[in-house]
Amino acid sequence: MSDSIRKILDRIKQFRDERDWMQFHDPKSMAASITIEAAELLEHFQWKSREEVQEYVKTHKDHIAEEIADVAMYLFELADNLGIDLLDAMEKKLAKNAAKYPVEKAKGSSKKYTELHK
Amino acid sequence: MSDSIRKILDRIKQFRDERDWMQFHDPKSMAASITIEAAELLEHFQWKSREEVQEYVKTHKDHIAEEIADVAMYLFELADNLGIDLLDAMEKKLAKNAAKYPVEKAKGSSKKYTELHK
Amino acid sequence: MSDSIRKILDRIKQFRDERDWMQFHDPKSMAASITIEAAELLEHFQWKSREEVQEYVKTHKDHIAEEIADVAMYLFELADNLGIDLLDAMEKKLAKNAAKYPVEKAKGSSKKYTELHK
Amino acid sequence: MSDSIRKILDRIKQFRDERDWMQFHDPKSMAASITIEAAELLEHFQWKSREEVQEYVKTHKDHIAEEIADVAMYLFELADNLGIDLLDAMEKKLAKNAAKYPVEKAKGSSKKYTELHK
């Protein structure tokens, strides 16, 4: 794990433990919180056209950054609670996705791999 | 941004650009994907008791790591697409949360800050 | 409650009770399931343009109907478990929304009421 | 479709059309809204134990009814927009679930059918 991720993780865990909140942070509750915060992020863009979103992100960058941070903090902590190295997990999933979505088949296509390999 | 985050981001963006997928990665679609992947993570724990989850995470660590990675990859890319430094955003949100949830009021309590400050 | 809703509710509850599943159907788990199924519904449309969605719903109507039914079954049951009359709750919320979004202000606008009343 | 569902649907569509909102109600946006509202429902129960939820639903029944109504209104409208009869779709999915979860295998078990049939 990188020093910078270790550093923010230490602060997240210090915040949690000063408040004695580990008792609430079982994996199911953490996953529920990640979903709830992700839906709040999505809500910022709801009902807006692609052009309206482009305008909105310029004028609401700090709000969106907060929602992204909310998702990230629960995600980083959950990975750590489960003994998962986040960057390592991302490396592995990228390699797996590269096999599922070979460039020559996936280029310019939004199809799911289940559709792609028919 | 740390070197390790920069490195995984470069690989995520290379994966995306080799497939010409930036055209699909507007912020609303990215936020929808983060929510969808978060719900898939939550589904792993659905209907399970706290004890059953504890057993499950031991025997399904790789699967859960993949779901966490899916959320993380979209989240890292969205932050980058919007010019948001993820670690910096987390630092700021932690500071804000510390003000919303002072230790002396929040310790051992699962109340939302709107309840906490009544 | 209407006869047709009572009838489907009776079948949902019979299905549940034959399997002895009420023990798993606490409100939090039900709300999590509604969210998970809603995200699966959303996934059908992910990465597709408005035009592609229009084509997709024609050729995948049965699949989409199943996802909608999944959300509806958990939602109907949760309301019933909590002693909430679903149609009555909808009537009340519609009346509340009419006050939040007066026609003269909301017409043709996708703004949230918090924006609308500034 | 039952008379009572037809009646609430007519009111939902009248509310929408008086505000000229059909332009925003494409299936992807509707599915996103169902997910967002479902996550708001879930948020009510987040961090609470099963016992705390039991207390909470007694004292917050009206708030929860509103969240359930929000999900239901988008769900009823989406089904109608796609020409799907909601009750009919539920009947069909129940029959399908009965085949996936036979009583003798599923009784008292929270396993997914993919686990159940191993």
Coordinates of C-alpha atoms in Angstrom, one line a residue:
Chain A
M1 CA 0.0 0.0 0.0
S2 CA 1.2 3.5 -0.8
D3 CA 2.2 5.9 1.9
S4 CA -0.5 8.4 0.9
I5 CA -3.3 5.8 1.1
R6 CA -1.9 4.5 4.4
K7 CA -1.9 8.1 5.7
I8 CA -5.6 8.8 4.8
L9 CA -6.6 5.4 6.1
D10 CA -4.9 6.1 9.4
R11 CA -6.9 9.3 9.7
I12 CA -10.2 7.6 8.8
K13 CA -9.6 4.9 11.4
Q14 CA -8.6 7.4 14.0
F15 CA -11.8 9.4 13.3
R16 CA -13.8 6.2 13.6
D17 CA -12.1 4.9 16.8
E18 CA -12.2 8.2 18.7
R19 CA -16.0 7.9 18.3
D20 CA -16.1 4.2 19.1
W21 CA -17.9 3.5 15.8
M22 CA -16.2 0.2 14.8
Q23 CA -19.2 -1.6 16.4
F24 CA -21.4 -0.2 13.6
H25 CA -18.9 -0.8 10.8
D26 CA -19.6 -4.5 9.9
P27 CA -19.2 -5.2 6.1
K28 CA -22.9 -5.2 5.4
S29 CA -23.5 -1.8 6.9
M30 CA -20.4 -0.4 5.2
A31 CA -21.6 -1.7 1.8
A32 CA -25.0 -0.2 2.5
S33 CA -23.3 3.2 3.2
I34 CA -21.2 3.0 0.0
T35 CA -24.5 2.4 -1.9
I36 CA -26.3 5.2 -0.1
E37 CA -23.5 7.7 -0.7
A38 CA -23.1 6.6 -4.4
A39 CA -26.9 7.3 -4.9
E40 CA -26.4 10.8 -3.4
L41 CA -23.6 11.4 -5.9
L42 CA -25.9 10.2 -8.7
E43 CA -28.7 12.5 -7.5
H44 CA -26.6 15.5 -8.3
F45 CA -26.8 14.7 -12.0
Q46 CA -30.4 13.4 -12.0
W47 CA -32.8 14.9 -14.6
K48 CA -30.0 16.8 -16.2
S49 CA -28.9 16.5 -19.8
R50 CA -25.3 15.8 -20.7
E51 CA -24.8 19.6 -21.4
E52 CA -26.5 20.6 -18.1
V53 CA -24.2 18.2 -16.2
Q54 CA -21.2 19.8 -17.9
E55 CA -22.3 23.2 -16.6
Y56 CA -23.2 21.8 -13.2
V57 CA -19.9 20.2 -12.5
K58 CA -18.1 23.5 -13.1
T59 CA -20.2 25.4 -10.5
H60 CA -20.7 22.6 -8.0
K61 CA -17.2 21.0 -7.9
D62 CA -16.8 21.2 -4.1
H63 CA -20.2 19.6 -3.5
I64 CA -19.4 16.7 -5.9
A65 CA -16.0 16.3 -4.4
E66 CA -17.6 15.8 -1.0
E67 CA -19.9 13.1 -2.3
I68 CA -17.0 11.3 -4.0
A69 CA -15.1 11.6 -0.8
D70 CA -18.0 10.0 1.2
V71 CA -18.0 7.0 -1.1
A72 CA -14.2 6.8 -1.0
M73 CA -13.9 6.9 2.8
Y74 CA -16.3 4.0 3.3
L75 CA -14.7 2.1 0.5
F76 CA -11.1 2.6 1.7
E77 CA -12.1 1.6 5.2
L78 CA -14.1 -1.5 4.2
A79 CA -11.2 -2.8 2.1
D80 CA -8.9 -2.3 5.0
N81 CA -11.3 -3.9 7.5
L82 CA -11.4 -7.0 5.2
G83 CA -7.6 -7.1 4.7
I84 CA -7.9 -6.2 1.1
D85 CA -5.2 -4.0 -0.6
L86 CA -7.3 -1.6 -2.7
L87 CA -4.6 -0.8 -5.3
D88 CA -3.7 -4.5 -5.7
A89 CA -7.4 -5.4 -6.1
M90 CA -7.7 -2.8 -8.8
E91 CA -4.7 -4.1 -10.6
K92 CA -6.1 -7.6 -10.6
K93 CA -9.5 -6.5 -11.7
L94 CA -8.1 -4.4 -14.6
A95 CA -6.2 -7.5 -15.8
K96 CA -9.4 -9.5 -15.7
N97 CA -11.4 -6.8 -17.5
A98 CA -8.8 -6.7 -20.2
A99 CA -9.5 -10.4 -20.9
K100 CA -13.2 -9.8 -20.8
Y101 CA -13.1 -6.8 -23.1
P102 CA -10.4 -7.4 -25.7
V103 CA -9.6 -4.2 -27.6
E104 CA -10.5 -5.5 -31.0
K105 CA -14.0 -6.5 -29.9
A106 CA -14.8 -3.8 -27.4
K107 CA -13.5 -0.8 -29.2
G108 CA -16.2 1.9 -29.4
S109 CA -18.8 -0.5 -28.1
S110 CA -20.8 -0.1 -24.9
K111 CA -22.0 -3.7 -25.0
K112 CA -21.6 -5.9 -21.9
Y113 CA -19.1 -8.7 -22.3
T114 CA -22.0 -11.2 -22.2
E115 CA -23.2 -9.5 -25.3
L116 CA -19.8 -9.0 -26.8
H117 CA -18.8 -12.7 -26.9
K118 CA -22.0 -14.0 -28.5
Chain B
M1 CA -1.6 13.0 -5.9
S2 CA 0.5 10.1 -4.8
D3 CA 2.6 8.1 -7.3
S4 CA 0.7 4.9 -6.6
I5 CA -2.7 6.5 -7.3
R6 CA -1.3 8.2 -10.4
K7 CA 0.0 4.9 -11.6
I8 CA -3.3 3.0 -11.3
L9 CA -5.2 6.0 -12.8
D10 CA -2.9 5.9 -15.8
R11 CA -3.7 2.2 -16.3
I12 CA -7.4 2.8 -15.9
K13 CA -7.3 5.6 -18.5
Q14 CA -5.2 3.6 -20.9
F15 CA -7.7 0.7 -20.6
R16 CA -10.5 3.1 -21.3
D17 CA -8.8 4.9 -24.2
E18 CA -7.6 1.8 -26.0
R19 CA -11.4 0.9 -26.2
D20 CA -12.5 4.4 -27.1
W21 CA -14.9 4.5 -24.1
M22 CA -14.5 8.1 -23.0
Q23 CA -17.5 8.9 -25.1
F24 CA -19.6 6.8 -22.6
H25 CA -18.0 8.1 -19.4
D26 CA -19.9 11.3 -18.8
P27 CA -20.3 12.1 -15.0
K28 CA -23.9 10.9 -14.8
S29 CA -23.1 7.5 -16.3
M30 CA -20.1 7.1 -14.1
A31 CA -22.1 7.9 -11.0
A32 CA -24.7 5.4 -12.1
S33 CA -22.0 2.8 -12.5
I34 CA -20.6 3.5 -9.1
T35 CA -24.1 3.0 -7.6
I36 CA -24.7 -0.2 -9.6
E37 CA -21.4 -1.7 -8.6
A38 CA -21.9 -0.7 -4.9
A39 CA -25.3 -2.4 -5.0
E40 CA -23.6 -5.6 -6.3
L41 CA -21.1 -5.4 -3.4
L42 CA -24.1 -5.0 -1.0
E43 CA -25.8 -8.0 -2.6
H44 CA -23.0 -10.3 -1.3
F45 CA -24.0 -9.6 2.2
Q46 CA -27.8 -9.5 1.7
W47 CA -30.0 -11.8 3.9
K48 CA -26.9 -12.8 6.0
S49 CA -26.6 -12.2 9.7
R50 CA -23.6 -10.5 11.1
E51 CA -22.1 -13.9 12.0
E52 CA -22.8 -15.3 8.5
V53 CA -21.1 -12.3 6.9
Q54 CA -18.0 -12.9 9.0
E55 CA -17.8 -16.4 7.7
Y56 CA -18.6 -15.3 4.1
V57 CA -15.9 -12.7 3.9
K58 CA -13.3 -15.4 4.8
T59 CA -14.3 -17.7 2.0
H60 CA -15.2 -15.1 -0.6
K61 CA -12.4 -12.5 -0.1
D62 CA -11.4 -12.5 -3.8
H63 CA -15.0 -12.0 -5.0
I64 CA -15.5 -9.1 -2.6
A65 CA -12.2 -7.6 -3.6
E66 CA -13.3 -7.6 -7.2
E67 CA -16.6 -5.7 -6.3
I68 CA -14.7 -3.2 -4.2
A69 CA -12.3 -2.7 -7.1
D70 CA -15.1 -2.1 -9.5
V71 CA -16.5 0.7 -7.4
A72 CA -13.0 2.1 -6.9
M73 CA -12.0 2.1 -10.6
Y74 CA -15.1 4.2 -11.6
L75 CA -14.7 6.4 -8.5
F76 CA -11.0 7.1 -9.2
E77 CA -11.7 7.8 -12.8
L78 CA -14.7 10.1 -12.2
A79 CA -12.7 12.2 -9.7
D80 CA -9.9 12.5 -12.2
N81 CA -12.3 13.4 -15.1
L82 CA -13.7 16.2 -12.9
G83 CA -10.2 17.5 -11.9
I84 CA -10.8 16.4 -8.3
D85 CA -7.8 15.2 -6.2
L86 CA -9.4 12.2 -4.4
L87 CA -7.0 12.2 -1.4
D88 CA -7.4 15.9 -1.0
A89 CA -11.2 15.7 -1.1
M90 CA -11.1 13.0 1.5
E91 CA -8.9 15.1 3.8
K92 CA -11.3 18.0 3.5
K93 CA -14.4 15.9 4.1
L94 CA -12.8 14.3 7.2
A95 CA -12.2 17.7 8.7
K96 CA -15.9 18.7 7.9
N97 CA -17.2 15.4 9.5
A98 CA -15.1 16.1 12.6
A99 CA -17.0 19.3 13.0
K100 CA -20.4 17.7 12.4
Y101 CA -19.6 14.8 14.7
P102 CA -17.7 16.1 17.8
V103 CA -16.2 13.3 19.8
E104 CA -18.0 14.2 23.0
K105 CA -21.4 14.1 21.3
A106 CA -20.9 11.3 18.8
K107 CA -19.0 8.7 20.9
G108 CA -20.7 5.4 20.8
S109 CA -23.8 6.8 19.0
S110 CA -25.0 5.9 15.6
K111 CA -27.2 9.0 15.3
K112 CA -27.0 11.3 12.3
Y113 CA -25.7 14.7 13.0
T114 CA -29.1 16.2 12.4
E115 CA -30.3 14.1 15.3
L116 CA -27.1 14.7 17.3
H117 CA -27.4 18.4 17.5
K118 CA -31.1 18.6 18.5
Chain C
M1 CA -56.6 -1.3 -0.2
S2 CA -57.8 -2.5 -3.6
D3 CA -58.8 -6.1 -4.1
S4 CA -56.1 -6.7 -6.8
I5 CA -53.3 -5.4 -4.5
R6 CA -54.6 -7.4 -1.6
K7 CA -54.6 -10.5 -3.9
I8 CA -51.0 -10.1 -5.1
L9 CA -49.9 -9.3 -1.5
D10 CA -51.6 -12.5 -0.3
R11 CA -49.6 -14.5 -2.9
I12 CA -46.3 -12.7 -2.0
K13 CA -46.9 -13.5 1.7
Q14 CA -47.9 -17.1 1.0
F15 CA -44.7 -17.5 -1.0
R16 CA -42.6 -16.1 1.8
D17 CA -44.3 -18.0 4.6
E18 CA -44.2 -21.4 2.8
R19 CA -40.4 -20.9 2.8
D20 CA -40.2 -19.5 6.4
W21 CA -38.5 -16.4 5.2
M22 CA -40.2 -13.7 7.4
Q23 CA -37.2 -14.2 9.7
F24 CA -35.0 -12.5 7.1
H25 CA -37.5 -9.8 6.1
D26 CA -36.7 -7.1 8.6
P27 CA -37.2 -3.5 7.2
K28 CA -33.5 -2.9 6.7
S29 CA -33.0 -6.0 4.7
M30 CA -36.1 -5.3 2.7
A31 CA -35.0 -1.7 1.9
A32 CA -31.5 -3.1 0.9
S33 CA -33.2 -5.6 -1.5
I34 CA -35.3 -2.8 -3.0
T35 CA -32.2 -0.8 -3.6
I36 CA -30.3 -3.8 -5.0
E37 CA -33.1 -4.7 -7.4
A38 CA -33.5 -1.1 -8.5
A39 CA -29.8 -1.0 -9.4
E40 CA -30.3 -4.1 -11.4
L41 CA -33.1 -2.4 -13.3
L42 CA -30.8 0.6 -13.9
E43 CA -28.1 -1.6 -15.1
H44 CA -30.2 -2.6 -18.2
F45 CA -30.0 1.0 -19.4
Q46 CA -26.4 1.8 -18.4
W47 CA -24.1 3.0 -21.1
K48 CA -27.0 3.4 -23.6
S49 CA -28.0 6.6 -25.3
R50 CA -31.7 7.6 -25.1
E51 CA -32.2 6.2 -28.6
E52 CA -30.5 2.9 -27.7
V53 CA -32.7 2.6 -24.6
Q54 CA -35.8 3.1 -26.8
E55 CA -34.7 0.2 -29.0
Y56 CA -33.7 -1.9 -26.0
V57 CA -37.0 -1.7 -24.2
K58 CA -38.8 -3.0 -27.3
T59 CA -36.7 -6.1 -27.5
H60 CA -36.2 -6.7 -23.8
K61 CA -39.6 -5.9 -22.4
D62 CA -40.0 -9.2 -20.5
H63 CA -36.6 -8.9 -18.8
I64 CA -37.4 -5.3 -17.7
A65 CA -40.8 -6.4 -16.5
E66 CA -39.1 -9.0 -14.3
E67 CA -36.8 -6.4 -12.7
I68 CA -39.7 -4.0 -12.1
A69 CA -41.6 -6.9 -10.6
D70 CA -38.7 -7.7 -8.2
V71 CA -38.6 -4.1 -6.9
A72 CA -42.4 -4.0 -6.6
M73 CA -42.7 -7.3 -4.7
Y74 CA -40.3 -6.2 -2.0
L75 CA -41.9 -2.8 -1.9
F76 CA -45.5 -4.0 -1.6
E77 CA -44.4 -6.5 1.1
L78 CA -42.4 -3.9 3.1
A79 CA -45.3 -1.5 3.1
D80 CA -47.6 -4.2 4.3
N81 CA -45.2 -5.4 7.0
L82 CA -45.1 -1.8 8.3
G83 CA -48.9 -1.4 8.2
I84 CA -48.6 1.2 5.4
D85 CA -51.3 1.4 2.8
L86 CA -49.3 1.9 -0.4
L87 CA -52.0 3.6 -2.5
D88 CA -52.9 5.9 0.4
A89 CA -49.2 6.8 1.0
M90 CA -48.9 7.6 -2.8
E91 CA -52.0 9.9 -2.6
K92 CA -50.6 11.8 0.3
K93 CA -47.1 12.1 -1.3
L94 CA -48.6 13.4 -4.5
A95 CA -50.5 16.1 -2.6
K96 CA -47.3 17.1 -0.8
N97 CA -45.3 17.1 -4.1
A98 CA -48.0 19.3 -5.7
A99 CA -47.3 21.9 -3.0
K100 CA -43.5 21.6 -3.4
Y101 CA -43.7 21.9 -7.2
P102 CA -46.4 24.4 -8.1
V103 CA -47.2 24.2 -11.8
E104 CA -46.4 27.8 -12.5
K105 CA -42.8 27.4 -11.1
A106 CA -42.1 23.8 -12.1
K107 CA -43.4 23.7 -15.6
G108 CA -40.8 22.5 -18.0
S109 CA -38.1 22.7 -15.3
S110 CA -36.0 19.8 -14.0
K111 CA -34.9 21.8 -10.9
K112 CA -35.2 20.4 -7.5
Y113 CA -37.7 22.2 -5.2
T114 CA -34.8 23.5 -3.1
E115 CA -33.5 25.3 -6.3
L116 CA -37.0 26.2 -7.4
H117 CA -37.9 28.3 -4.4
K118 CA -34.7 30.3 -4.2
Chain D
M1 CA -55.1 -3.4 -14.3
S2 CA -57.2 -2.8 -11.2
D3 CA -59.3 0.4 -10.9
S4 CA -57.4 1.6 -7.9
I5 CA -54.0 1.3 -9.6
R6 CA -55.5 2.9 -12.8
K7 CA -56.7 5.8 -10.6
I8 CA -53.4 6.5 -8.9
L9 CA -51.6 6.2 -12.2
D10 CA -53.9 8.8 -13.8
R11 CA -53.1 11.2 -10.9
I12 CA -49.4 10.6 -11.3
K13 CA -49.5 11.2 -15.0
Q14 CA -51.7 14.3 -14.6
F15 CA -49.1 15.7 -12.1
R16 CA -46.3 15.0 -14.6
D17 CA -48.1 16.4 -17.6
E18 CA -49.3 19.6 -15.9
R19 CA -45.6 20.2 -15.3
D20 CA -44.5 19.1 -18.8
W21 CA -42.0 16.6 -17.2
M22 CA -42.4 13.7 -19.6
Q23 CA -39.4 15.1 -21.5
F24 CA -37.3 14.1 -18.5
H25 CA -38.9 10.7 -17.8
D26 CA -37.0 8.4 -20.2
P27 CA -36.5 4.9 -18.8
K28 CA -32.9 5.4 -17.7
S29 CA -33.7 8.5 -15.7
M30 CA -36.7 6.8 -14.1
A31 CA -34.7 3.8 -13.1
A32 CA -32.0 6.1 -11.7
S33 CA -34.7 7.9 -9.6
I34 CA -36.1 4.6 -8.4
T35 CA -32.6 3.6 -7.2
I36 CA -32.0 7.0 -5.6
E37 CA -35.3 6.9 -3.7
A38 CA -34.7 3.3 -2.6
A39 CA -31.3 4.3 -1.2
E40 CA -33.1 7.2 0.7
L41 CA -35.4 4.6 2.2
L42 CA -32.5 2.4 3.1
E43 CA -30.8 5.4 4.8
H44 CA -33.5 5.6 7.4
F45 CA -32.4 2.2 8.7
Q46 CA -28.7 2.6 8.3
W47 CA -26.4 2.0 11.4
K48 CA -29.4 0.8 13.4
S49 CA -29.7 -2.7 15.0
R50 CA -32.8 -4.8 14.3
E51 CA -34.2 -3.7 17.6
E52 CA -33.5 0.0 16.9
V53 CA -35.2 -0.3 13.6
Q54 CA -38.3 -1.8 15.3
E55 CA -38.5 1.3 17.5
Y56 CA -37.8 3.7 14.7
V57 CA -40.5 2.4 12.4
K58 CA -43.1 3.0 15.1
T59 CA -42.1 6.7 15.6
H60 CA -41.3 7.5 11.9
K61 CA -44.0 5.7 10.1
D62 CA -45.1 8.8 8.1
H63 CA -41.6 9.5 6.9
I64 CA -41.0 5.9 5.8
A65 CA -44.4 5.9 4.1
E66 CA -43.2 8.9 2.1
E67 CA -40.0 7.2 1.0
I68 CA -41.9 4.1 0.0
A69 CA -44.4 6.2 -1.9
D70 CA -41.5 8.0 -3.8
V71 CA -40.2 4.6 -5.0
A72 CA -43.7 3.4 -5.9
M73 CA -44.7 6.5 -7.9
Y74 CA -41.7 6.2 -10.2
L75 CA -42.1 2.5 -10.4
F76 CA -45.8 2.6 -11.3
E77 CA -45.1 5.3 -13.9
L78 CA -42.1 3.5 -15.5
A79 CA -44.1 0.3 -15.9
D80 CA -47.0 2.2 -17.5
N81 CA -44.6 4.2 -19.8
L82 CA -43.2 0.8 -21.0
G83 CA -46.6 -0.8 -21.5
I84 CA -46.0 -3.2 -18.6
D85 CA -48.9 -4.3 -16.4
L86 CA -47.3 -4.2 -13.0
L87 CA -49.6 -6.7 -11.3
D88 CA -49.4 -9.1 -14.2
A89 CA -45.5 -8.8 -14.2
M90 CA -45.6 -9.6 -10.4
E91 CA -47.7 -12.7 -10.9
K92 CA -45.3 -14.0 -13.6
K93 CA -42.2 -13.3 -11.5
L94 CA -43.7 -15.0 -8.5
A95 CA -44.4 -18.1 -10.6
K96 CA -40.8 -18.0 -11.8
N97 CA -39.4 -17.5 -8.3
A98 CA -41.5 -20.5 -7.1
A99 CA -39.6 -22.7 -9.6
K100 CA -36.2 -21.2 -8.6
Y101 CA -36.9 -21.6 -4.9
P102 CA -38.8 -24.9 -4.4
V103 CA -40.2 -25.1 -0.8
E104 CA -38.4 -28.2 0.1
K105 CA -35.0 -26.8 -0.8
A106 CA -35.5 -23.1 0.2
K107 CA -37.4 -23.5 3.5
G108 CA -35.6 -21.6 6.2
S109 CA -32.6 -20.9 4.0
S110 CA -31.4 -17.4 2.9
K111 CA -29.2 -18.9 0.1
K112 CA -29.4 -17.6 -3.4
Y113 CA -30.8 -20.1 -5.9
T114 CA -27.4 -20.3 -7.5
E115 CA -26.2 -21.7 -4.2
L116 CA -29.3 -23.7 -3.5
H117 CA -29.1 -25.8 -6.6
K118 CA -25.4 -26.8 -6.3

